[in-house]
CSV table of C-alpha atoms in Angstrom, one decimal:
chain,number,residue,atom,x,y,z
Q,1,MET,CA,8.2,-11.0,26.9
Q,2,ALA,CA,10.7,-8.2,26.6
Q,3,GLN,CA,13.4,-10.7,25.6
Q,4,SER,CA,11.2,-12.3,22.9
Q,5,MET,CA,10.3,-8.9,21.5
Q,6,SER,CA,13.9,-7.9,21.3
Q,7,PHE,CA,14.7,-11.1,19.6
Q,8,PHE,CA,11.9,-10.5,17.0
Q,9,ILE,CA,13.3,-7.0,16.3
Q,10,PHE,CA,16.8,-8.4,15.9
Q,11,ILE,CA,15.6,-11.0,13.4
Q,12,ALA,CA,13.4,-8.5,11.6
Q,13,LEU,CA,16.4,-6.1,11.1
Q,14,LEU,CA,18.3,-9.0,9.6
Q,15,ALA,CA,15.7,-9.2,6.9
Q,16,PHE,CA,17.0,-6.0,5.5
Q,17,ALA,CA,20.5,-7.4,5.1
Q,18,PRO,CA,20.3,-9.3,1.8
Q,19,ILE,CA,21.3,-7.7,-1.5
Q,20,CYS,CA,18.6,-5.2,-2.4
Q,21,PHE,CA,17.0,-4.5,-5.8
Q,22,SER,CA,18.3,-1.2,-6.9
Q,23,PHE,CA,16.6,1.1,-9.4
Q,24,LYS,CA,17.3,4.6,-10.7
Q,25,SER,CA,14.5,7.0,-10.4
Q,26,ASN,CA,13.1,8.4,-13.6
Q,27,ASN,CA,12.8,11.7,-11.8
Q,28,ASP,CA,16.2,13.3,-11.5
Q,29,ASN,CA,15.1,15.3,-8.4
Q,30,LEU,CA,14.7,12.1,-6.4
Q,31,TYR,CA,17.6,9.9,-5.5
Q,32,PRO,CA,18.3,7.4,-2.6
Q,33,GLN,CA,21.2,9.4,-1.2
Q,34,TYR,CA,19.1,12.6,-0.7
Q,35,TYR,CA,19.5,12.6,3.1
Q,36,TYR,CA,23.0,11.2,3.4
Q,37,LYS,CA,24.4,14.6,4.6
Q,38,SER,CA,21.3,16.4,6.0
Q,39,CYS,CA,20.0,13.5,8.0
Q,40,PRO,CA,22.3,10.4,7.8
Q,41,ARG,CA,20.2,8.2,10.1
Q,42,ALA,CA,16.9,9.0,8.5
Q,43,GLN,CA,16.3,5.6,6.9
Q,44,GLU,CA,17.6,3.8,10.1
Q,45,ILE,CA,15.1,5.7,12.2
Q,46,VAL,CA,12.2,5.0,9.9
Q,47,LYS,CA,13.1,1.3,9.8
Q,48,SER,CA,13.4,1.0,13.6
Q,49,VAL,CA,9.9,2.4,14.2
Q,50,VAL,CA,8.3,0.2,11.5
Q,51,VAL,CA,10.0,-2.9,12.8
Q,52,LYS,CA,8.6,-2.2,16.3
Q,53,ALA,CA,5.1,-1.5,14.9
Q,54,VAL,CA,5.0,-4.7,12.8
Q,55,ALA,CA,6.4,-6.7,15.7
Q,56,LYS,CA,3.4,-5.5,17.7
Q,57,GLU,CA,0.9,-6.1,15.0
Q,58,ALA,CA,1.7,-8.0,11.7
Q,59,ARG,CA,-1.2,-6.4,9.9
Q,60,MET,CA,0.5,-3.0,10.2
Q,61,ALA,CA,2.8,-3.9,7.3
Q,62,ALA,CA,-0.1,-4.0,4.9
Q,63,SER,CA,-1.6,-0.9,6.4
Q,64,LEU,CA,1.5,1.2,5.9
Q,65,LEU,CA,2.0,-0.1,2.4
Q,66,ARG,CA,-1.6,0.8,1.5
Q,67,LEU,CA,-1.2,4.3,2.8
Q,68,HIS,CA,1.7,5.0,0.3
Q,69,PHE,CA,-0.5,3.7,-2.5
Q,70,HIS,CA,-3.6,5.8,-1.5
Q,71,ASP,CA,-1.4,8.9,-1.2
Q,72,CYS,CA,0.3,8.6,-4.5
Q,73,PHE,CA,-2.9,8.1,-6.5
Q,74,VAL,CA,-4.2,11.5,-5.3
Q,75,LYS,CA,-2.2,14.6,-6.3
Q,76,GLY,CA,0.9,12.5,-6.5
Q,77,CYS,CA,3.2,11.2,-3.7
Q,78,ASP,CA,2.9,14.3,-1.5
Q,79,ALA,CA,1.6,13.1,1.9
Q,80,SER,CA,-1.7,14.9,1.3
Q,81,LEU,CA,-3.5,11.8,2.7
Q,82,LEU,CA,-1.9,12.5,6.1
Q,83,LEU,CA,-3.5,15.9,6.6
Q,84,ASP,CA,-6.4,16.2,9.1
Q,85,ASN,CA,-9.3,18.5,8.7
Q,86,SER,CA,-8.4,22.1,9.3
Q,87,ARG,CA,-9.2,25.6,8.0
Q,88,GLY,CA,-9.2,25.3,4.2
Q,89,ILE,CA,-8.4,21.5,4.2
Q,90,VAL,CA,-10.9,18.7,3.9
Q,91,THR,CA,-9.1,15.5,4.8
Q,92,GLU,CA,-8.7,12.6,2.4
Q,93,LYS,CA,-9.1,10.3,5.4
Q,94,GLY,CA,-12.9,10.7,5.0
Q,95,SER,CA,-13.1,9.4,1.4
Q,96,ASN,CA,-15.0,6.3,0.6
Q,97,LEU,CA,-11.9,4.1,0.4
Q,98,ASN,CA,-10.2,5.6,3.5
Q,99,LYS,CA,-13.0,6.1,6.0
Q,100,ASN,CA,-13.0,3.3,8.6
Q,101,SER,CA,-10.2,1.6,6.6
Q,102,ALA,CA,-7.0,3.6,6.3
Q,103,ARG,CA,-4.8,3.1,9.4
Q,104,GLY,CA,-1.3,3.3,10.7
Q,105,PHE,CA,-1.2,7.1,11.1
Q,106,GLU,CA,0.1,6.8,14.6
Q,107,VAL,CA,3.1,4.9,13.4
Q,108,LEU,CA,3.9,7.7,11.0
Q,109,ASP,CA,3.5,10.2,13.8
Q,110,GLU,CA,6.1,8.3,15.8
Q,111,ILE,CA,8.5,8.2,12.9
Q,112,LYS,CA,8.1,12.0,12.3
Q,113,SER,CA,8.5,12.8,15.9
Q,114,ALA,CA,11.8,10.9,16.0
Q,115,LEU,CA,13.1,12.5,12.9
Q,116,GLU,CA,12.2,16.0,14.1
Q,117,LYS,CA,14.4,15.3,17.1
Q,118,GLU,CA,17.2,14.0,15.0
Q,119,CYS,CA,17.1,16.6,12.2
Q,120,PRO,CA,14.3,19.2,12.4
Q,121,GLN,CA,12.3,20.0,9.3
Q,122,THR,CA,14.5,17.9,7.0
Q,123,VAL,CA,12.7,14.7,6.1
Q,124,SER,CA,9.3,15.0,4.4
Q,125,CYS,CA,6.2,13.0,5.4
Q,126,ALA,CA,6.0,12.0,1.8
Q,127,ASP,CA,9.4,10.3,2.0
Q,128,ILE,CA,8.5,8.7,5.3
Q,129,LEU,CA,5.5,7.1,3.6
Q,130,ALA,CA,7.7,5.8,0.8
Q,131,LEU,CA,10.3,4.4,3.1
Q,132,ALA,CA,7.7,2.8,5.5
Q,133,ALA,CA,6.1,1.1,2.5
Q,134,ARG,CA,9.4,-0.5,1.5
Q,135,ASP,CA,10.4,-1.5,5.0
Q,136,SER,CA,6.9,-3.0,5.6
Q,137,THR,CA,7.3,-5.1,2.4
Q,138,VAL,CA,10.7,-6.4,3.5
Q,139,LEU,CA,9.4,-7.2,7.0
Q,140,ALA,CA,6.6,-9.3,5.6
Q,141,GLY,CA,9.2,-11.3,3.5
Q,142,GLY,CA,8.9,-9.4,0.3
Q,143,PRO,CA,11.6,-7.7,-1.9
Q,144,SER,CA,13.6,-4.7,-1.1
Q,145,TRP,CA,14.6,-1.7,-3.3
Q,146,GLU,CA,16.4,1.6,-3.0
Q,147,VAL,CA,13.8,4.3,-2.4
Q,148,PRO,CA,14.4,7.5,-4.4
Q,149,LEU,CA,14.0,10.4,-1.9
Q,150,GLY,CA,13.6,14.2,-2.0
Q,151,ARG,CA,9.8,14.5,-2.1
Q,152,ARG,CA,8.3,17.5,-0.3
Q,153,ASP,CA,4.9,17.7,1.4
Q,154,SER,CA,1.7,19.2,0.0
Q,155,ARG,CA,-0.1,22.1,1.6
Q,156,SER,CA,-3.5,20.8,0.4
Q,157,ALA,CA,-5.6,17.7,0.2
Q,158,SER,CA,-8.2,16.5,-2.3
Q,159,LEU,CA,-11.2,14.5,-1.0
Q,160,SER,CA,-12.7,14.4,-4.6
Q,161,GLY,CA,-9.4,13.0,-5.9
Q,162,SER,CA,-9.4,10.3,-3.2
Q,163,ASN,CA,-12.9,9.3,-4.1
Q,164,ASN,CA,-12.4,9.3,-7.8
Q,165,ASN,CA,-8.7,8.3,-8.5
Q,166,ILE,CA,-8.1,5.4,-6.3
Q,167,PRO,CA,-9.3,2.0,-7.8
Q,168,ALA,CA,-12.2,0.7,-5.8
Q,169,PRO,CA,-12.9,-3.0,-4.9
Q,170,ASN,CA,-16.0,-3.1,-7.2
Q,171,ASN,CA,-14.5,-1.3,-10.2
Q,172,THR,CA,-14.4,-3.0,-13.5
Q,173,PHE,CA,-11.1,-4.1,-15.0
Q,174,ASP,CA,-11.2,-1.4,-17.6
Q,175,SER,CA,-11.9,1.3,-15.0
Q,176,ILE,CA,-9.0,0.1,-12.8
Q,177,LEU,CA,-6.6,0.0,-15.7
Q,178,SER,CA,-7.7,3.5,-16.7
Q,179,LYS,CA,-7.0,4.8,-13.3
Q,180,PHE,CA,-3.5,3.3,-13.4
Q,181,LYS,CA,-2.8,4.7,-16.8
Q,182,ARG,CA,-3.9,8.1,-15.6
Q,183,GLN,CA,-1.0,8.0,-13.2
Q,184,GLY,CA,1.5,6.9,-15.9
Q,185,LEU,CA,1.4,3.2,-14.8
Q,186,ASP,CA,0.8,0.3,-17.1
Q,187,LEU,CA,-0.7,-3.2,-17.1
Q,188,ILE,CA,2.4,-4.8,-15.5
Q,189,ASP,CA,2.3,-2.2,-12.8
Q,190,LEU,CA,-1.4,-2.9,-12.2
Q,191,VAL,CA,-1.0,-6.7,-11.8
Q,192,ALA,CA,2.3,-6.5,-9.9
Q,193,LEU,CA,1.1,-3.8,-7.4
Q,194,SER,CA,-2.2,-5.7,-6.9
Q,195,GLY,CA,0.1,-8.4,-5.5
Q,196,SER,CA,0.4,-6.3,-2.4
Q,197,HIS,CA,-2.9,-8.0,-1.5
Q,198,THR,CA,-0.9,-11.0,-0.5
Q,199,ILE,CA,-0.9,-9.4,2.9
Q,200,GLY,CA,-3.6,-7.5,4.8
Q,201,ASN,CA,-7.3,-7.6,5.3
Q,202,SER,CA,-10.5,-6.3,3.7
Q,203,ARG,CA,-13.9,-5.5,5.2
Q,204,CYS,CA,-17.1,-7.4,4.4
Q,205,THR,CA,-18.6,-4.2,3.0
Q,206,SER,CA,-15.9,-4.2,0.3
Q,207,PHE,CA,-16.9,-7.5,-1.3
Q,208,ARG,CA,-20.4,-8.2,-0.1
Q,209,GLN,CA,-21.9,-7.6,-3.5
Q,210,ARG,CA,-20.0,-10.6,-4.9
Q,211,LEU,CA,-21.7,-12.9,-2.4
Q,212,TYR,CA,-25.3,-11.9,-3.0
Q,213,ASN,CA,-25.9,-9.5,-5.9
Q,214,GLN,CA,-22.9,-9.1,-8.2
Q,215,SER,CA,-24.8,-8.1,-11.4
Q,216,GLY,CA,-28.0,-6.7,-10.0
Q,217,ASN,CA,-29.8,-10.0,-10.4
Q,218,ASN,CA,-29.6,-11.2,-6.7
Q,219,LYS,CA,-27.1,-13.9,-7.6
Q,220,PRO,CA,-23.5,-14.3,-6.4
Q,221,ASP,CA,-20.5,-13.7,-8.6
Q,222,SER,CA,-20.1,-16.6,-11.0
Q,223,THR,CA,-16.3,-16.1,-11.1
Q,224,LEU,CA,-16.1,-16.7,-7.3
Q,225,ASP,CA,-15.5,-20.3,-6.2
Q,226,GLN,CA,-18.8,-21.3,-4.7
Q,227,SER,CA,-17.4,-23.2,-1.7
Q,228,PHE,CA,-15.2,-20.2,-0.9
Q,229,ALA,CA,-18.3,-18.0,-1.2
Q,230,ALA,CA,-20.2,-20.1,1.2
Q,231,GLN,CA,-17.4,-19.7,3.8
Q,232,LEU,CA,-17.4,-16.0,3.3
Q,233,ARG,CA,-21.2,-15.7,3.8
Q,234,ASN,CA,-20.8,-17.2,7.3
Q,235,ARG,CA,-19.3,-13.9,8.5
Q,236,CYS,CA,-20.4,-11.5,5.8
Q,237,PRO,CA,-24.2,-11.5,5.8
Q,238,LYS,CA,-26.5,-9.6,3.5
Q,239,SER,CA,-26.8,-6.8,6.1
Q,240,GLY,CA,-24.7,-6.1,9.1
Q,241,GLY,CA,-21.1,-7.0,9.8
Q,242,ASP,CA,-19.8,-4.3,7.5
Q,243,GLN,CA,-16.5,-4.0,9.4
Q,244,ASN,CA,-15.8,-7.8,9.8
Q,245,LEU,CA,-12.3,-8.4,8.5
Q,246,PHE,CA,-11.2,-11.1,6.1
Q,247,PHE,CA,-7.7,-12.0,4.9
Q,248,LEU,CA,-7.0,-11.0,1.3
Q,249,ASP,CA,-4.8,-14.0,1.0
Q,250,PHE,CA,-6.0,-16.7,3.4
Q,251,VAL,CA,-3.2,-19.1,2.6
Q,252,SER,CA,-0.3,-16.9,3.9
Q,253,PRO,CA,-2.0,-13.7,5.2
Q,254,THR,CA,1.0,-12.1,6.8
Q,255,LYS,CA,3.7,-13.4,4.4
Q,256,PHE,CA,4.5,-11.4,1.3
Q,257,ASP,CA,4.6,-14.0,-1.5
Q,258,ASN,CA,2.9,-15.1,-4.7
Q,259,SER,CA,0.1,-17.2,-3.2
Q,260,TYR,CA,-2.3,-14.3,-4.0
Q,261,PHE,CA,-1.9,-15.0,-7.7
Q,262,LYS,CA,-2.4,-18.8,-7.1
Q,263,LEU,CA,-5.7,-17.9,-5.4
Q,264,LEU,CA,-6.8,-15.9,-8.4
Q,265,LEU,CA,-6.3,-18.9,-10.6
Q,266,ALA,CA,-8.4,-20.9,-8.2
Q,267,SER,CA,-11.2,-18.3,-8.4
Q,268,LYS,CA,-10.6,-17.4,-4.8
Q,269,GLY,CA,-9.7,-13.8,-5.1
Q,270,LEU,CA,-11.5,-11.9,-2.3
Q,271,LEU,CA,-12.2,-8.6,-4.0
Q,272,ASN,CA,-13.8,-8.1,-7.4
Q,273,SER,CA,-10.8,-5.9,-8.3
Q,274,ASP,CA,-8.6,-8.9,-7.6
Q,275,GLN,CA,-10.5,-11.6,-9.5
Q,276,VAL,CA,-11.0,-9.5,-12.7
Q,277,LEU,CA,-7.2,-9.7,-13.2
Q,278,ALA,CA,-7.7,-13.3,-14.1
Q,279,THR,CA,-11.1,-13.1,-15.8
Q,280,LYS,CA,-11.4,-9.9,-17.9
Q,281,SER,CA,-8.1,-9.7,-19.8
Q,282,GLN,CA,-5.9,-12.3,-21.5
Q,283,ALA,CA,-2.9,-10.1,-21.1
Q,284,SER,CA,-3.6,-9.6,-17.4
Q,285,LEU,CA,-4.2,-13.4,-16.9
Q,286,ALA,CA,-0.9,-14.2,-18.6
Q,287,LEU,CA,0.9,-12.0,-15.9
Q,288,VAL,CA,-1.1,-13.6,-13.1
Q,289,LYS,CA,0.0,-17.1,-14.3
Q,290,GLN,CA,3.7,-15.9,-14.6
Q,291,TYR,CA,3.7,-14.5,-11.1
Q,292,ALA,CA,1.9,-17.6,-9.7
Q,293,GLU,CA,4.7,-19.8,-11.2
Q,294,ASN,CA,7.6,-17.5,-10.5
Q,295,ASN,CA,7.9,-15.7,-7.2
Q,296,ALA,CA,11.2,-14.1,-8.1
Q,297,LEU,CA,9.6,-12.5,-11.2
Q,298,PHE,CA,6.8,-11.1,-9.1
Q,299,PHE,CA,9.2,-9.7,-6.6
Q,300,ASP,CA,11.3,-8.1,-9.4
Q,301,HIS,CA,8.3,-6.5,-11.1
Q,302,PHE,CA,6.7,-5.4,-7.8
Q,303,ALA,CA,9.9,-3.6,-6.6
Q,304,LYS,CA,10.2,-1.8,-10.0
Q,305,SER,CA,6.6,-0.8,-10.0
Q,306,MET,CA,6.8,0.5,-6.4
Q,307,VAL,CA,9.7,2.8,-7.5
Q,308,LYS,CA,7.6,3.9,-10.5
Q,309,MET,CA,4.5,4.6,-8.4
Q,310,GLY,CA,6.6,6.5,-5.9
Q,311,ASN,CA,7.6,8.9,-8.7
Q,312,ILE,CA,4.1,10.0,-9.4
Q,313,SER,CA,4.1,13.9,-9.5
Q,314,PRO,CA,6.4,14.5,-6.5
Q,315,LEU,CA,6.8,18.0,-5.1
Q,316,THR,CA,10.5,18.9,-5.2
Q,317,GLY,CA,12.7,22.0,-5.0
Q,318,SER,CA,10.9,24.9,-3.5
Q,319,SER,CA,7.4,23.4,-4.1
Q,320,GLY,CA,5.4,22.4,-1.0
Q,321,GLU,CA,7.1,22.2,2.4
Q,322,ILE,CA,8.6,19.9,4.9
Q,323,ARG,CA,5.9,19.6,7.6
Q,324,LYS,CA,6.8,19.6,11.2
Q,325,ASN,CA,3.7,17.5,11.9
Q,326,CYS,CA,2.5,15.2,9.2
Q,327,ARG,CA,-1.2,15.9,10.1
Q,328,LYS,CA,-1.1,19.6,9.5
Q,329,ILE,CA,0.6,22.2,7.3
Q,330,ASN,CA,3.2,24.5,8.9
Q,331,SER,CA,1.8,27.7,10.2
Q,332,SER,CA,2.9,30.7,8.1
């Protein structure tokens, strides 16, 4: 068992070897070489822990990628999502889209602990999130990119921001696009980043309305393939089973590829927020078709959009802090 695990980790590390997509950050305060002198092994340490976590549970790749997304859409990429409840802080972990859903925090704790031993109070939790998201994507077979670094950590959280700013599974297309534009992201970013649903799972409670009462008329969603809907109803009843998990991409659930977009064209997107990309906008549909036909184009756009998302309102310079523990602010 130990030998097979070591072999997996060796193979996984090789996945990082191919030529990476490289992008310049549009925020001059963030750049990939930020820790080259202050913590030269920072990226290596993050990667080693992520490799071990994903080897133990393939689903963790999607979970870590999702945490970065859910962090950046609330107050910017500042690790506010990682803060637990404390005096003056109401955690974002309790929001509608994070409660009983956001996971992987223990992996980030392990990364932070290792980094604090290597170079105390140097690498921010916000940068750990960004690096872990990239490494998770690569481990699942997706593209790589240089991660601009230099973010600092927030001293506050926003439960209301988490409830209101992150696109929800039952949002309309216009609402989702509006939430992306509010963050400085465009339609290409929306469709490309939605492609992260090529890995991971979703709970029954996140798409139940599509199976039974999509429009308030006690009828299933007409844009959902009915044979697929029948399969879903077997494990997602009208009541109960809220936490039952379903693959977002049942064709290749742990492989980062473009099959997610092919499923949208076949009316087999799991979430309403997935399927509307192919049914509510001609411009969005055109991108879905392009990505379904051209995996390299999807990878290129996804990597660029991840860098763009990672640049949402970062704290830099003397703003914020470098937390010693990602779950709580430093004591003054």
